[in-house]
CSV table of C-alpha atoms in Angstrom, one decimal:
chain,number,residue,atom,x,y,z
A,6,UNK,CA,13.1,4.8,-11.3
A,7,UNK,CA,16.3,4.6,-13.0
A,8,UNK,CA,17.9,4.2,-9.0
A,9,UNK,CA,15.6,1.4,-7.6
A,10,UNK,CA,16.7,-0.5,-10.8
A,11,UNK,CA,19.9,-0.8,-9.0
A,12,UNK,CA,19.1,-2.3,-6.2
A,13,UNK,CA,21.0,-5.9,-5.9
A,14,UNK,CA,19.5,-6.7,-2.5
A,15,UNK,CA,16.5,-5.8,-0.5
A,16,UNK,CA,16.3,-1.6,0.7
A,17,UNK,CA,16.6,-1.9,4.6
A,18,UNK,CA,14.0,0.6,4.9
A,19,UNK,CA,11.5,1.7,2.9
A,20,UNK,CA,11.9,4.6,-0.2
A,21,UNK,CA,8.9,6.7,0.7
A,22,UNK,CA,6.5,7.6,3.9
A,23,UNK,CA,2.5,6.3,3.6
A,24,UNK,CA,1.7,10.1,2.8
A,25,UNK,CA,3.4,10.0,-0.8
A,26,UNK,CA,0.2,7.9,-1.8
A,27,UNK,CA,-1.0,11.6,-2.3
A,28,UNK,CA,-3.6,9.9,-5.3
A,29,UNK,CA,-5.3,8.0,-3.1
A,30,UNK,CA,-5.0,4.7,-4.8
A,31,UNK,CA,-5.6,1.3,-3.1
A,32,UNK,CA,-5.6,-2.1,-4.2
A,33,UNK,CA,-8.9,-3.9,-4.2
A,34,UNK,CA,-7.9,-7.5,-5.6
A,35,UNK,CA,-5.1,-9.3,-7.3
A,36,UNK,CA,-5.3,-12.6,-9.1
A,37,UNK,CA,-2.0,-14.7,-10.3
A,38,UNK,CA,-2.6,-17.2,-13.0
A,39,UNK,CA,-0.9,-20.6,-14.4
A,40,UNK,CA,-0.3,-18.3,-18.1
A,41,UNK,CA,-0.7,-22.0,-19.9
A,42,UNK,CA,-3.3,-23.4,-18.3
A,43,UNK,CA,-5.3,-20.4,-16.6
A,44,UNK,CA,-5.5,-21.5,-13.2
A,45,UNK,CA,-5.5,-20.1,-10.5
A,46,UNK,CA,-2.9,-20.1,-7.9
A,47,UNK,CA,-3.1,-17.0,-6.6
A,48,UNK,CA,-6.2,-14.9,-5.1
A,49,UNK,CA,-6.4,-11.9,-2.7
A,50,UNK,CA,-9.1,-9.5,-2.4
A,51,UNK,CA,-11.5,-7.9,0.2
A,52,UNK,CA,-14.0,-10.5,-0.1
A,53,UNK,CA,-10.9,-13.1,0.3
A,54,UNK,CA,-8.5,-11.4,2.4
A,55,UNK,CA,-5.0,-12.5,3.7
A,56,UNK,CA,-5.3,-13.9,7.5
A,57,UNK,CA,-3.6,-11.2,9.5
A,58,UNK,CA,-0.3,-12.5,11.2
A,59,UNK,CA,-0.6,-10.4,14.5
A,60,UNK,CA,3.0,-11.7,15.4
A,61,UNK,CA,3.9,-10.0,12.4
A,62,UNK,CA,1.9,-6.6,13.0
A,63,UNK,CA,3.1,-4.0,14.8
A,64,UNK,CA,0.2,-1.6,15.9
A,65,UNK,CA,2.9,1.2,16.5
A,66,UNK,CA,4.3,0.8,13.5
A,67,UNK,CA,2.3,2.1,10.7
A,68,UNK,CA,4.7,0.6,8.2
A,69,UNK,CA,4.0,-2.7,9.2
A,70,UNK,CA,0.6,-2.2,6.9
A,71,UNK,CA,2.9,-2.3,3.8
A,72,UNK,CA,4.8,-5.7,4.8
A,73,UNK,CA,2.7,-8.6,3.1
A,74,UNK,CA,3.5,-12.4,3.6
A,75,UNK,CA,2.3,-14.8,1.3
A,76,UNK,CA,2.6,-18.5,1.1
A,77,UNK,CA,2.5,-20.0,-2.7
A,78,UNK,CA,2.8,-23.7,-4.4
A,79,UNK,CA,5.9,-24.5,-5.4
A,80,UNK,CA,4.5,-24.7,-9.1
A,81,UNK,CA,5.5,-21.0,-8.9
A,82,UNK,CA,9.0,-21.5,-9.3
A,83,UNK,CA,8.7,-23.1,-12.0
A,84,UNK,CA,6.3,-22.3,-14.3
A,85,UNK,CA,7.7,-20.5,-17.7
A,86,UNK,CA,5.2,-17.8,-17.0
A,87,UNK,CA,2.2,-16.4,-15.1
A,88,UNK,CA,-0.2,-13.6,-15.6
A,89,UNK,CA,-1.7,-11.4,-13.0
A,90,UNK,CA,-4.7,-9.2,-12.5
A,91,UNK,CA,-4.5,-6.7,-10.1
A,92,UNK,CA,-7.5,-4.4,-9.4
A,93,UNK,CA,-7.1,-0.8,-7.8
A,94,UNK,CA,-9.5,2.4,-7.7
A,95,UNK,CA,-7.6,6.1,-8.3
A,96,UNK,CA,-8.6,9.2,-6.1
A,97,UNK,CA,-9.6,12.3,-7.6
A,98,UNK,CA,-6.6,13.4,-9.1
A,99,UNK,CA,-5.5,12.2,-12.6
A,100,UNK,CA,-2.4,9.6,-12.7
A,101,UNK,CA,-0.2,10.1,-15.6
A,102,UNK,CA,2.6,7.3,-16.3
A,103,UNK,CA,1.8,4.6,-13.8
A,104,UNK,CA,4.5,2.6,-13.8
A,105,UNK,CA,5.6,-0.2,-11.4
A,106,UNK,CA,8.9,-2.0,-11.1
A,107,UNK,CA,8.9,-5.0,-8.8
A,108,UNK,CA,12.5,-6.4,-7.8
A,109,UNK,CA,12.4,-10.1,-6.6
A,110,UNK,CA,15.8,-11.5,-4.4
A,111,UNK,CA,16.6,-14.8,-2.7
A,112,UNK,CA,18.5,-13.8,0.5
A,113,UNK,CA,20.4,-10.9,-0.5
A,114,UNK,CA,20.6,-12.1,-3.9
A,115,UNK,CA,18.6,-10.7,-6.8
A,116,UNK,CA,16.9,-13.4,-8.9
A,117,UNK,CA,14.5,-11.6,-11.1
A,118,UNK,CA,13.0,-8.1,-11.9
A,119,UNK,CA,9.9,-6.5,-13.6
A,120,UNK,CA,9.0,-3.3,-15.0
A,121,UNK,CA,5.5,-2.6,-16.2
A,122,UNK,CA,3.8,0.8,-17.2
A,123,UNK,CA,0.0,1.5,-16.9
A,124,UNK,CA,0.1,4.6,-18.6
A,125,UNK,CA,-3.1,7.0,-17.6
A,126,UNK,CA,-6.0,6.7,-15.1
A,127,UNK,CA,-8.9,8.9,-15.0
A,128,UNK,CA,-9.9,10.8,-11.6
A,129,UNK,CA,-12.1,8.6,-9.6
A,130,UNK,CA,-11.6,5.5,-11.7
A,131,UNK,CA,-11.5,1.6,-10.8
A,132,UNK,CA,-9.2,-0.2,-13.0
A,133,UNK,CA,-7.5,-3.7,-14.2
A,134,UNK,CA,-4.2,-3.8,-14.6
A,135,UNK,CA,-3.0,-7.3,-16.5
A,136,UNK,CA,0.5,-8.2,-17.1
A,137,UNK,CA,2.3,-11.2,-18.0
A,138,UNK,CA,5.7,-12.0,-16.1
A,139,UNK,CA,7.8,-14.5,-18.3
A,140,UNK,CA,9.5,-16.2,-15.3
A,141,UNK,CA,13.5,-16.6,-15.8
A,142,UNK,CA,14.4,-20.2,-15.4
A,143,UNK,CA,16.1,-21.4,-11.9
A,144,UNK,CA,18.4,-23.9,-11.2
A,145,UNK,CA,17.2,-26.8,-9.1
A,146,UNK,CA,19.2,-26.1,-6.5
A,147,UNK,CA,18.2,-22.7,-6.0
A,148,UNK,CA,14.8,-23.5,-6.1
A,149,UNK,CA,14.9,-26.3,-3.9
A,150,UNK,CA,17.0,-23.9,-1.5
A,151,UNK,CA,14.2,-21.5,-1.5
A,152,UNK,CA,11.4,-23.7,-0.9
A,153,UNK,CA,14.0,-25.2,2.1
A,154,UNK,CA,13.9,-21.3,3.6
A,155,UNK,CA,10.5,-20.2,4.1
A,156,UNK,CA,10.0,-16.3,3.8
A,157,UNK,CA,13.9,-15.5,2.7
A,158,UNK,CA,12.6,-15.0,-0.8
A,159,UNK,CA,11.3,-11.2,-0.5
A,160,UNK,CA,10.6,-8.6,-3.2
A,161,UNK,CA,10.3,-4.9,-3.5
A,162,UNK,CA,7.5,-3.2,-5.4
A,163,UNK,CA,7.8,0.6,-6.4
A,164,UNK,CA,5.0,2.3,-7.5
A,165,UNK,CA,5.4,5.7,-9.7
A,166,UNK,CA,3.7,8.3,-10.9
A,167,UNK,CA,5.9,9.9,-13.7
A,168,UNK,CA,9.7,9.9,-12.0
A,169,UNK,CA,7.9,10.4,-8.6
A,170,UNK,CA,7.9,7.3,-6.1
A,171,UNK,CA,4.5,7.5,-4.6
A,172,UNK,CA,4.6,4.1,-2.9
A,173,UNK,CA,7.2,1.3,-1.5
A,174,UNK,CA,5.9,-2.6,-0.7
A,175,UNK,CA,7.4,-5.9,0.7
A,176,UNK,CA,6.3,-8.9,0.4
A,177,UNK,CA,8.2,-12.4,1.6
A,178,UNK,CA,7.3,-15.7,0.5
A,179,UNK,CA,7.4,-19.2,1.4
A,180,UNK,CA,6.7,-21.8,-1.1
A,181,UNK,CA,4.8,-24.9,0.3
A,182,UNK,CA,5.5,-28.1,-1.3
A,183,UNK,CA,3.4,-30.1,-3.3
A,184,UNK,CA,2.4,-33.7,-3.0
A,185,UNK,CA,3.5,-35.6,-5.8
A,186,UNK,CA,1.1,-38.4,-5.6
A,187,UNK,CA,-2.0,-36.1,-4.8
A,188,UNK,CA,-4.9,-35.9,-7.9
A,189,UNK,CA,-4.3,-32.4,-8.5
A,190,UNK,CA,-2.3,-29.4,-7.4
A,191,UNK,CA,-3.4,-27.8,-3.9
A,192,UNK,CA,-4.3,-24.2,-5.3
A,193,UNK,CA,-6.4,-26.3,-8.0
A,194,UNK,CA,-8.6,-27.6,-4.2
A,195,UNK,CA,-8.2,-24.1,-2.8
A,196,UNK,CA,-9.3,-21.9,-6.1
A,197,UNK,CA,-11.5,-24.3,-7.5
A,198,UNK,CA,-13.9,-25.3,-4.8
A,199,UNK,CA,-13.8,-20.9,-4.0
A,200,UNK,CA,-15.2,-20.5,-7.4
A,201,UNK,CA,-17.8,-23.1,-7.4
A,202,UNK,CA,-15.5,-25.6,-10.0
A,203,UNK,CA,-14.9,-29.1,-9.7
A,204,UNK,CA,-11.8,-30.3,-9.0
A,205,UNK,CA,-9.9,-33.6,-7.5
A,206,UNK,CA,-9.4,-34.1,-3.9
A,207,UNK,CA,-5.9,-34.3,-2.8
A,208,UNK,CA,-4.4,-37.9,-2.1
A,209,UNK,CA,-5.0,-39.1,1.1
């Protein structure tokens, strides 16, 4: 752990093959929240899966499964802090001291950085892990420069078990803007009308 908190700029490969994923643990849905308010403005799971960029996915390259591109409101540059709630199922094999650090960079610029521990999981368990980022504040500019540069905004996620990386994720992002004269945010539309909620239309 204590060499991936050292990165400064995205790894140009990735830290460790599928196979160290020796405990057989997948991700079955993660949720990212408004912390304040509680909504929604995040949702991925197997009953609301990501579209598939095939452009993007590269049959003979099995790595290409562990690239994930997401496009999120602008909102989420902003906000003073979110919480998420990420789902996952264990194999049969205990997990001691899960830990994940995620590193977040602009370019090759870091701009933020998380650490969070789960701590045990039973063999053949489903669990919820919830965590609460407090987001640094950005400049204007910066943000403005990011939403300007869709998918330059990347982040590492290392996954360990004890000192031992088990697995390595990337994700790039493009922000969409929103529309300052609409009735409510766009993930309030998108989230809202998927749960069965009422919420405003966006300004024609």
């Amino acid at each position: 752990p204590k060499d991936v908190l050292l990165h400064n700029a995205p790894t140009k490969k990735f830290l460790c093959p599928l196979s160290a994923n020796e405990y057989g643990i997948e991700f079955l849905s993660f949720i990212i929240q408004d912390y304040t308010s509680k909504k929604t403005i995040f949702e991925v799971s197997r009953d609301r899966p990501l579209p598939i960029d095939f452009s993007a996915h590269d049959a003979m390259d099995p790595d290409s499964l562990r690239k994930i591109n997401y496009e999120l409101s602008e909102d989420f540059l902003t906000l003073p802090s979110i919480s998420t709630t990420l789902v996952f199922s264990v194999g049969q094999e205990p997990l001691e001291d899960f830990r994940m650090i995620e590193r977040h960079y602009f370019r090759d610029r870091l701009i933020k950085s998380f650490d969070f521990s789960f701590g045990f999981c039973i063999p053949g368990s489903t669990n919820t892990w919830e965590a609460v980022y407090a987001m640094p504040p950005m400049d204007k500019e910066l943000v403005d420069d990011m939403v300007a540069h869709p998918y330059e905004t990347s982040s590492d996620s290392f996954y360990f078990v004890g000192d031992k990386l088990i697995m390595h994720n990337k994700a790039f992002y493009k922000y969409i803007p929103e529309d300052a004269n609409a009735q409510c945010k766009s993930y309030e539309v998108k989230y809202a009308s998927a749960k069965g909620e009422k919420a405003g239309a966006p300004a024609e």
